[in-house]
mmCIF file of C-alpha atoms in Angstrom:
data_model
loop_
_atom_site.group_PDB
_atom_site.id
_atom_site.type_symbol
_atom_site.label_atom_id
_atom_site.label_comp_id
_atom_site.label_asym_id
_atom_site.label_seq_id
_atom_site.Cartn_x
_atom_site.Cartn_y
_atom_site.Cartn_z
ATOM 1 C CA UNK A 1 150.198 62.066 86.421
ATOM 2 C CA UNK A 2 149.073 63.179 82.545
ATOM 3 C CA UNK A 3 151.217 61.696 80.000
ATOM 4 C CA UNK A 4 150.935 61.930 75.857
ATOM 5 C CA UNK A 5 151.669 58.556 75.089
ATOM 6 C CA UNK A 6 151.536 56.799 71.602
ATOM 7 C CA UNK A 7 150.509 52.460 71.673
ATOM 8 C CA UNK A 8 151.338 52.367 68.150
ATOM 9 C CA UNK A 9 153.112 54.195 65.572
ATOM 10 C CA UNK A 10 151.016 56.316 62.915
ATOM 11 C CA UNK A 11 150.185 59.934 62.236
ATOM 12 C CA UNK A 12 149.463 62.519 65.195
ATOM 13 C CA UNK A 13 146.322 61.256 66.182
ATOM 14 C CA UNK A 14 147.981 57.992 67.283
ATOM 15 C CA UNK A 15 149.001 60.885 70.276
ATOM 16 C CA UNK A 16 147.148 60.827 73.513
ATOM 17 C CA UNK A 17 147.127 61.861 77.032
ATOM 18 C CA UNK A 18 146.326 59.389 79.581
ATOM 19 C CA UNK A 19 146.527 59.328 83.239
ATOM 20 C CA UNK A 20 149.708 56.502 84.298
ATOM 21 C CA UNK A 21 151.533 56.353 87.569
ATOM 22 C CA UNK A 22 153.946 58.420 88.447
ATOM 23 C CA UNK A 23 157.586 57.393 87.706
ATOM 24 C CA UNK A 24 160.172 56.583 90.198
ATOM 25 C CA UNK A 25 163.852 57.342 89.732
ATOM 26 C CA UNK A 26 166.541 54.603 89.340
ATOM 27 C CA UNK A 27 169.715 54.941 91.072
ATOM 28 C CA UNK A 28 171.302 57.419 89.050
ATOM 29 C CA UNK A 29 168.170 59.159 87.887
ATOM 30 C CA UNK A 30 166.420 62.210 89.226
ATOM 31 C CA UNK A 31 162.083 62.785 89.140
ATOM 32 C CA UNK A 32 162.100 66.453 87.330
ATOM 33 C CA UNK A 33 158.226 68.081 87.792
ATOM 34 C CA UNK A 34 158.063 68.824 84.381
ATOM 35 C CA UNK A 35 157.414 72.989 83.545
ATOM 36 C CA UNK A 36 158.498 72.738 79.871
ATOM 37 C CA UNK A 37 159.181 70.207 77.387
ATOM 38 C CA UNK A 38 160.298 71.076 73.509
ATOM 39 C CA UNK A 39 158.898 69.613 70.632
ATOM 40 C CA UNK A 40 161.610 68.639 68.135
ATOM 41 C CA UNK A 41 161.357 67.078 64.592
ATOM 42 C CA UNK A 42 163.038 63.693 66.013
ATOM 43 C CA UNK A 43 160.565 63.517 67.924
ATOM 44 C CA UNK A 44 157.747 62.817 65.521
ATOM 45 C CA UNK A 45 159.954 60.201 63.667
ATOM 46 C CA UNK A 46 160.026 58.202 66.734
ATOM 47 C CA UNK A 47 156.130 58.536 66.703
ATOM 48 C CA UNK A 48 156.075 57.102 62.895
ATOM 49 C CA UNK A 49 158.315 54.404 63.909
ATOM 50 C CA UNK A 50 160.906 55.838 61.472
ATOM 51 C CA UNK A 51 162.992 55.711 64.426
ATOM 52 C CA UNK A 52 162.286 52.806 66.839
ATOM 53 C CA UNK A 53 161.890 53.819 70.515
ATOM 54 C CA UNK A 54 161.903 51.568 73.204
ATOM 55 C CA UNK A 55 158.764 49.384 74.032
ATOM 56 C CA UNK A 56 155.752 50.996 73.586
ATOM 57 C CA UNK A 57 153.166 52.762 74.895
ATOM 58 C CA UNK A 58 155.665 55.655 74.826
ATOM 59 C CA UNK A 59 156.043 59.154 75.831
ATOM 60 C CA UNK A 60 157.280 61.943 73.175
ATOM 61 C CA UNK A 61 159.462 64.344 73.761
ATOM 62 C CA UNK A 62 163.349 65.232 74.012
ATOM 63 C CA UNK A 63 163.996 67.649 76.419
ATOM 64 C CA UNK A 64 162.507 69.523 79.381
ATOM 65 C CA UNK A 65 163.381 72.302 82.451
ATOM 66 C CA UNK A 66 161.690 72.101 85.562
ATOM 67 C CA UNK A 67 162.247 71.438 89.111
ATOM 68 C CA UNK A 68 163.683 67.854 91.115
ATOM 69 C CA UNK A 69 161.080 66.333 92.666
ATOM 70 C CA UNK A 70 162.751 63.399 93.877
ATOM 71 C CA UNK A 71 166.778 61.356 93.640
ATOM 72 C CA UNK A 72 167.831 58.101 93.409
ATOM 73 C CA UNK A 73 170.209 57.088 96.272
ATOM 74 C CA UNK A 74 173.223 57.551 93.999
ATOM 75 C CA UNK A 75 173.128 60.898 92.652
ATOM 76 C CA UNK A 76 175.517 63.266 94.280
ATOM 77 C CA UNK A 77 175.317 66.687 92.725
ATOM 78 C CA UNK A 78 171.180 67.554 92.634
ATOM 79 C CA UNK A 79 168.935 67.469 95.423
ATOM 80 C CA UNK A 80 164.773 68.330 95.620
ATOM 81 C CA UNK A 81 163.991 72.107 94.578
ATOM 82 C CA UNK A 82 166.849 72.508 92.166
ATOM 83 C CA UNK A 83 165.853 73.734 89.365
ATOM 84 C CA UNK A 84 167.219 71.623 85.880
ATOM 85 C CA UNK A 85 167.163 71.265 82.513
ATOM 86 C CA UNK A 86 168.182 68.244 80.472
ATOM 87 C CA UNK A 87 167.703 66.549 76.654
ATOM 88 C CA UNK A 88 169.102 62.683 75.037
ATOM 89 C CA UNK A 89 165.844 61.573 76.355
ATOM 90 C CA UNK A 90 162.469 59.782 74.114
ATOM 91 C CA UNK A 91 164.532 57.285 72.235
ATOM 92 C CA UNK A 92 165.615 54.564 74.348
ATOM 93 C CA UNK A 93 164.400 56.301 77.178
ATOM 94 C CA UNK A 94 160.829 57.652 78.065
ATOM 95 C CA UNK A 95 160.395 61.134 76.722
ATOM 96 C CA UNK A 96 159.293 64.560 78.271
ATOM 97 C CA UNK A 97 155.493 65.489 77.454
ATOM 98 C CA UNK A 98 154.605 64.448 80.869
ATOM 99 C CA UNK A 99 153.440 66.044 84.328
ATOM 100 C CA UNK A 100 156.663 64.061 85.515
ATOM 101 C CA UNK A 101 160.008 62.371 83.732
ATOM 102 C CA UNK A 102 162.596 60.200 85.177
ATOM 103 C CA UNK A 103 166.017 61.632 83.601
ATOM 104 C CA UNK A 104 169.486 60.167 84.179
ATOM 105 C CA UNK A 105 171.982 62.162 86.192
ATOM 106 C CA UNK A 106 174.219 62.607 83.541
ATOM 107 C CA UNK A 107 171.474 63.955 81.237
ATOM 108 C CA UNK A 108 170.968 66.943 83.245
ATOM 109 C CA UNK A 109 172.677 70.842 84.117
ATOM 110 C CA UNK A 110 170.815 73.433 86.896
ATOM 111 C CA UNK A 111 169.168 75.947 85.110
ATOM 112 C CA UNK A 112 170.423 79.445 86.130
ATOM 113 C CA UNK A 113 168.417 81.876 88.385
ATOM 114 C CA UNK A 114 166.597 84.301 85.830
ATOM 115 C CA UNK A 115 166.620 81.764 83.152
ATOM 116 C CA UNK A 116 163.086 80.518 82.025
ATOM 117 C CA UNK A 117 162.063 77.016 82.267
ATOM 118 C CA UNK A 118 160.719 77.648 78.778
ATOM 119 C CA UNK A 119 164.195 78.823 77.608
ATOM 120 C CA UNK A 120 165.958 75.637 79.239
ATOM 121 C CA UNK A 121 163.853 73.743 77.330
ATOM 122 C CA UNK A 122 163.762 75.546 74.150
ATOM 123 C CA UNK A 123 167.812 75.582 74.181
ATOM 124 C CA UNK A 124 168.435 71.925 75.566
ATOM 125 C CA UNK A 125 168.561 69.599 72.109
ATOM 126 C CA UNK A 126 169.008 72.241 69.575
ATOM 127 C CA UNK A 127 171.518 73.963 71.835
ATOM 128 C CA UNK A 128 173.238 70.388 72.233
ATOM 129 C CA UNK A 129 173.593 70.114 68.468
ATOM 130 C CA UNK A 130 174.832 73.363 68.009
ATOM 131 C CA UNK A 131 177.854 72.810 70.007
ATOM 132 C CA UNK A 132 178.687 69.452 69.138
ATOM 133 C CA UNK A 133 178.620 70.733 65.393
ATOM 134 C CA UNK A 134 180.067 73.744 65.852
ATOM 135 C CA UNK A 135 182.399 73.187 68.633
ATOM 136 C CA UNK A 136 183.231 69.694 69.342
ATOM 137 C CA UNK A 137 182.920 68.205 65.872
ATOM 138 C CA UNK A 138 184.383 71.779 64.032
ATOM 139 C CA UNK A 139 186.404 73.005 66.436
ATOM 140 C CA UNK A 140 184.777 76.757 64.904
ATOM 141 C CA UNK A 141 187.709 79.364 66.064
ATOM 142 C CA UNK A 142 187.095 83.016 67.001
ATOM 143 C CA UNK A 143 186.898 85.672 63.957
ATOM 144 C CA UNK A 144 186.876 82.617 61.302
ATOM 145 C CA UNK A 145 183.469 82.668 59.291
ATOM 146 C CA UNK A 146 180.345 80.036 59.879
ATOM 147 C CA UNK A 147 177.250 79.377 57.516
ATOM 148 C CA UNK A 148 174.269 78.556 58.864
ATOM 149 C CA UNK A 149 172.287 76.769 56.437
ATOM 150 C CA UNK A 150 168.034 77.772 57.829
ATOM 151 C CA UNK A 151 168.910 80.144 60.536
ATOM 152 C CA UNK A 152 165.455 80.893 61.731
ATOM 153 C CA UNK A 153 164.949 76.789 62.639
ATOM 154 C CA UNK A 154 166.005 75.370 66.338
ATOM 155 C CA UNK A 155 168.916 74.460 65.783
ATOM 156 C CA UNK A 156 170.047 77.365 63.133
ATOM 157 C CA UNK A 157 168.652 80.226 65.388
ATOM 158 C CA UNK A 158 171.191 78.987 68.484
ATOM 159 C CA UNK A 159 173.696 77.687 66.496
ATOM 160 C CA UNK A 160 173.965 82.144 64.745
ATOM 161 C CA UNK A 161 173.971 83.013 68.666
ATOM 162 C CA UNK A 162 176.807 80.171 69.711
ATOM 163 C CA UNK A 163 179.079 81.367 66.653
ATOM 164 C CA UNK A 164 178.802 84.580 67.388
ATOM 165 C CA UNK A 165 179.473 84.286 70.914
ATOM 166 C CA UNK A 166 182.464 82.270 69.990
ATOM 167 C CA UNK A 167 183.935 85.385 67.710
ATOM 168 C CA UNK A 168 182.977 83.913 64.129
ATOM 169 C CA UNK A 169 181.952 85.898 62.052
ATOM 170 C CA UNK A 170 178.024 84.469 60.836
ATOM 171 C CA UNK A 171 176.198 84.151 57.684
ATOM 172 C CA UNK A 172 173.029 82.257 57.424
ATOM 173 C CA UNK A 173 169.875 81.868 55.404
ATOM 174 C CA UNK A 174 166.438 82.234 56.080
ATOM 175 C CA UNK A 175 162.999 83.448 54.501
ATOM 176 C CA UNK A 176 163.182 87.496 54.156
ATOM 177 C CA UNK A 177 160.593 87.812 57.115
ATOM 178 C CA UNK A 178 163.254 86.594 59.765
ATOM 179 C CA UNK A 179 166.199 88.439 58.447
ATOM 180 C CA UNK A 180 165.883 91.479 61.134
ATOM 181 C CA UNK A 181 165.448 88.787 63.994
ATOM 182 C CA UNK A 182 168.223 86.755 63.162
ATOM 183 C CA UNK A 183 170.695 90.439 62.543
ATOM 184 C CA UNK A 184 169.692 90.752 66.467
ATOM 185 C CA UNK A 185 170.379 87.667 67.203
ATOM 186 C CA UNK A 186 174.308 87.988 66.136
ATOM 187 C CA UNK A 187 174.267 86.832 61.901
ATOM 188 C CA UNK A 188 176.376 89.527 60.155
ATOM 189 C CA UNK A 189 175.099 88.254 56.721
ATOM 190 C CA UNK A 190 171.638 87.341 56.309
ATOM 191 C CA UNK A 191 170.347 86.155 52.728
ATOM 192 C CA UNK A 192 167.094 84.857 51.176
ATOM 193 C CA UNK A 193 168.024 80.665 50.669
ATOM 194 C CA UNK A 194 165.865 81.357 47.299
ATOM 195 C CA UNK A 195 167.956 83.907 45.702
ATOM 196 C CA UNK A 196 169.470 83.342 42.745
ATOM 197 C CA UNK A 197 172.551 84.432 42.863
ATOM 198 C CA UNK A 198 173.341 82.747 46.216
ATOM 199 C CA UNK A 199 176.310 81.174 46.278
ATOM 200 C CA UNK A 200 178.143 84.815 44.822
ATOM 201 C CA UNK A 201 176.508 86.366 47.833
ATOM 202 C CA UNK A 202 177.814 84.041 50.553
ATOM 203 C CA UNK A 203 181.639 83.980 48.983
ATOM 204 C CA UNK A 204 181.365 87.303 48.584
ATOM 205 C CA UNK A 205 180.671 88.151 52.137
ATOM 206 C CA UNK A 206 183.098 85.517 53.371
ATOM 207 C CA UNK A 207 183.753 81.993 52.237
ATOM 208 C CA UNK A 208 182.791 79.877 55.046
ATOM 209 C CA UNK A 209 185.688 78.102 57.575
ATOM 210 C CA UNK A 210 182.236 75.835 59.080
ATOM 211 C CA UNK A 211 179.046 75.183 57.456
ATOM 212 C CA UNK A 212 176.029 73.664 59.263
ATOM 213 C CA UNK A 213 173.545 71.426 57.034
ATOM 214 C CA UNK A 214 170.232 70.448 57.904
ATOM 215 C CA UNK A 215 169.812 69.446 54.134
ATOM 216 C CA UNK A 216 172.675 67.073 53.498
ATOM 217 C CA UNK A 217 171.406 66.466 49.977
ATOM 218 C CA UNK A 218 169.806 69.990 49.085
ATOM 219 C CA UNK A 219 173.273 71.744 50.034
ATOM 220 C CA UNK A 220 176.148 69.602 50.040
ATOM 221 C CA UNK A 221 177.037 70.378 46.463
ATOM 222 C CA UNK A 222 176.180 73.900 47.307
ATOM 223 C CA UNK A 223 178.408 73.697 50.543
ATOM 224 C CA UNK A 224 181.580 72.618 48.308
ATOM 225 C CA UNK A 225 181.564 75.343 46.299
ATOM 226 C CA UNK A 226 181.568 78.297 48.489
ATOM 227 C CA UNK A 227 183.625 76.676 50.997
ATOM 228 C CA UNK A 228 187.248 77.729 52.220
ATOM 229 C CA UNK A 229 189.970 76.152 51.904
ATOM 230 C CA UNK A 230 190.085 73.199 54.728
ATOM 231 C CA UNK A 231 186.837 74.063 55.318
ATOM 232 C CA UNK A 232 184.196 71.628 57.892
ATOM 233 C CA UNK A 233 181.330 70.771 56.973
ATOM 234 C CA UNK A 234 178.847 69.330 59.822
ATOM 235 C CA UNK A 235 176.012 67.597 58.298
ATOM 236 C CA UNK A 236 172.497 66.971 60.937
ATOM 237 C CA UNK A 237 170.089 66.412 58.334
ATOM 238 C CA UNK A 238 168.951 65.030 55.138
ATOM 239 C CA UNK A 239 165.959 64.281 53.530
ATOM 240 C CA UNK A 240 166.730 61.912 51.043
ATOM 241 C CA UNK A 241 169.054 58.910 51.985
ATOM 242 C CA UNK A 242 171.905 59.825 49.585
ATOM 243 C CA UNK A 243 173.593 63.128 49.060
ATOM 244 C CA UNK A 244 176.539 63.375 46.916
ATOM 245 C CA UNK A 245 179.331 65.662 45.593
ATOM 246 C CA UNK A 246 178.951 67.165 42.141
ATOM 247 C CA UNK A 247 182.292 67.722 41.661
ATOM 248 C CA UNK A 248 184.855 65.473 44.007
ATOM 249 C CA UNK A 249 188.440 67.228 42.785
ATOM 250 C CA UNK A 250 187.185 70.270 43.917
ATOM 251 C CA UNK A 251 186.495 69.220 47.590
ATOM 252 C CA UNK A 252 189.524 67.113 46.990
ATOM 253 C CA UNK A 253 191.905 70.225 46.331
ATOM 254 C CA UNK A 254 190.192 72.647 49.074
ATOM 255 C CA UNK A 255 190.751 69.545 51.627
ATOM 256 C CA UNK A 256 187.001 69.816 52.526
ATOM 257 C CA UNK A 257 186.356 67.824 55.695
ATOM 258 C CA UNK A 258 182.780 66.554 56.821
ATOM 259 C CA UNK A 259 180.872 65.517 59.953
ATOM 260 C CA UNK A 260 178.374 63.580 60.910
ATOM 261 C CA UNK A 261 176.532 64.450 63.634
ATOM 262 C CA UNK A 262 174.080 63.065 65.774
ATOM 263 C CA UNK A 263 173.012 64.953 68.967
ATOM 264 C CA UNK A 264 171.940 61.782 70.901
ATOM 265 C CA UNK A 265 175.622 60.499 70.108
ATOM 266 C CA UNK A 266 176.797 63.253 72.487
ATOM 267 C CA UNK A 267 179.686 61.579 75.315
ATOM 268 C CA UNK A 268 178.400 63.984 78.302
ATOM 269 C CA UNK A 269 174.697 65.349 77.887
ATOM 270 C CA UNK A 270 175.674 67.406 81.231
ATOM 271 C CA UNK A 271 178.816 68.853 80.265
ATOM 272 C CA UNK A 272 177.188 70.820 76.912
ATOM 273 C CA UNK A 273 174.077 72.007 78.643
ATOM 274 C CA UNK A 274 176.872 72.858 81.768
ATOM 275 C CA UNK A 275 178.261 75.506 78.996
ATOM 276 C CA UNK A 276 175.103 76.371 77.386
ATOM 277 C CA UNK A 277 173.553 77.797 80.750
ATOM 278 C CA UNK A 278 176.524 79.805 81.466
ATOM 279 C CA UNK A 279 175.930 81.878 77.589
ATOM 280 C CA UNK A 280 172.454 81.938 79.312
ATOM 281 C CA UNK A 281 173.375 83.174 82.279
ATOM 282 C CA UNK A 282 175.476 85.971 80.432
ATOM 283 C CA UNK A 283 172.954 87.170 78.511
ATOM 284 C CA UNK A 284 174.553 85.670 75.110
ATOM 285 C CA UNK A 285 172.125 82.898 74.205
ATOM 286 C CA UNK A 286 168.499 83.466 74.340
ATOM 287 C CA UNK A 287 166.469 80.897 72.443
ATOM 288 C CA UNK A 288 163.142 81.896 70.989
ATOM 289 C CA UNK A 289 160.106 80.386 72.273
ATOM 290 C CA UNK A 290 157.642 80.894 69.202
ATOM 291 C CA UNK A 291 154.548 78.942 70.478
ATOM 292 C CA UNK A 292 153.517 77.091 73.250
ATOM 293 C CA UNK A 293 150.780 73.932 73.845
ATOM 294 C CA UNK A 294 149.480 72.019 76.586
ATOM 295 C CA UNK A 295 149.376 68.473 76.512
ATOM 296 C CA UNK A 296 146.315 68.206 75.021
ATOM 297 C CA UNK A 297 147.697 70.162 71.907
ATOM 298 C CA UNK A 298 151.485 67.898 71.165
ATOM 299 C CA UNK A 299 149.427 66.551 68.455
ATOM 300 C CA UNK A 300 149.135 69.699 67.047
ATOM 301 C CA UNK A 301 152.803 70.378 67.849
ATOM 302 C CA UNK A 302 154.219 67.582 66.220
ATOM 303 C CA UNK A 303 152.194 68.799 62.979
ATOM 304 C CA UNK A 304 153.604 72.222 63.319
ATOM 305 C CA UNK A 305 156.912 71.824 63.741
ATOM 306 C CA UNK A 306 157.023 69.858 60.351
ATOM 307 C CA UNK A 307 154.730 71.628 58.253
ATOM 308 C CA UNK A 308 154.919 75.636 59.527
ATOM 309 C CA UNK A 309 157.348 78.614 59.243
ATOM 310 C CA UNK A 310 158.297 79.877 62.842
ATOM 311 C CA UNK A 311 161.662 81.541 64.082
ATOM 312 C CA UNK A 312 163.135 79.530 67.477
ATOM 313 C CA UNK A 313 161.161 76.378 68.926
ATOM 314 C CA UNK A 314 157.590 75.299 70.081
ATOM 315 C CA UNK A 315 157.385 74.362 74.010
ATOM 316 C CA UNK A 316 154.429 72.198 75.562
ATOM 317 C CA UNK A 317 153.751 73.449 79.185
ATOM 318 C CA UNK A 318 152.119 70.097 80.823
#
């Protein structure tokens, strides 16, 4: 089968496709015939070495849809021809930009009839991180308010869909040319993260119950002060190493809680993409596919999804 593979860890051109043998599954593991895989931002720290994979050469890539090929002897609940789509893979386990990828059991949900392999794809990490932000780590309740901190990204553009399918009300940022996009996908507040006068605009349409932060230390001062009282705060990103608060009485008094999250720290891989294909299935998640590569183009990917402005997620289709 094709495979991008990286032998060493450097800039995109370290990225290329060779021709290996096809994998076999382990016990527990199922062969998936790869029809999508996403390109995430993780993925390109593994490639620097930022973030150690296992041994290399190794194959980029976090999640993928596409159809069983082949079981181990001990899975129970997929057999050949079911279609699947699964994520947690590329860090201690061989990654996605492949004809073919060995993926644990557990790692895995079916993907519903009339849902894309693209979309399973597109949804599987970001969707992942949503959740366990916004659900399992925030425990976001119906008709309380969530800010979404760079809606138009992955994550931010399922994570407006997930809180408004869970009955929050949703305001999130974004550059003015996505605001119309992201209104259709289900944000009831949409403002311009350069304004001025931002933090009166997001009180003033609702102090926020749950914030998401992909920029720990551009927004967590930011985040304190528009907050609600006993507000959560679920942090998935920084950019520098330390990010403080300005002013600690004042999260002190409001009883500001925050989380850490880490989508590859998720207990059941199966159980979140389980719910995920269901708002699928009813019509009230539909991640955006923005643009799509073959595997002769992830380096091109990987430079992308750092360095351009897009609404939803880039998919390679091997």
């Amino acid at each position: 089968m094709r495979a991008v593979r990286f032998h060493e860890y450097g800039p995109t051109d370290v990225l290329r496709v060779d021709d290996v043998e096809r994998p076999t599954p382990g016990p527990e593991e199922v062969l998936l015939e790869v029809e999508a895989a996403a390109v995430n931002p993780v993925d390109t720290y593994f490639r620097t070495g930022d973030y150690e994979p296992g041994e290399l050469p190794w194959v980029p890539g976090s999640d993928c849809a596409g159809t069983v090929a082949a079981t181990g002897e001990g899975v129970a609940d997929f057999a050949e021809g079911d279609r699947a789509f699964a994520t947690g893979l590329g860090n201690w386990l061989q990654g996605t930009c492949a004809e073919y990828a060995t993926v644990p059991e557990s790692h895995l949900a079916r993907l519903p009839e009339g849902v894309s392999a693209e979309a399973g794809a597109a949804v599987a990490l970001v969707g992942v991180t949503a959740w366990q932000t916004l659900v399992a780590a925030c425990s976001l309740e119906p008709a309380e308010r969530a800010l979404v901190h760079g809606g138009s990204g992955g994550v931010g553009h399922v994570a407006v869909q997930l809180a408004a399918a869970n009955g929050a009300q949703v305001t999130t940022t974004a550059s003015p040319d996505y605001h119309d996009r992201l209104a259709d996908l289900g944000a009831d507040d949409v403002f311009d993260y350069r304004r001025d006068d931002l933090s009166d605009a997001v009180v003033e349409a609702g102090a926020p119950d749950v914030i998401l932060d992909h920029r720990l230390d551009d927004y967590l001062a930011f985040d304190a002060e528009v907050a609600t009282q006993g507000a959560r705060i679920a942090a998935i990103g920084n950019t520098d190493l330390a990010a403080t608060f300005e002013n600690v009485p004042r999260c002190r008094a409001k009883a500001l809680s925050v989380h850490h999250v880490s989508m590859f720290n998720t207990p059941e891989f199966g159980a979140v993409l389980d719910r995920l294909a269901t708002l699928m299935a009813d019509g009230d998640l539909s991640p955006v596919v923005a643009r799509r590569y073959d595997l002769d183009e992830v380096a091109a990917a990987h430079d992308d999804v750092l360095n351009d402005s897009f609404l939803g997620k880039l998919v390679v289709t091997p």
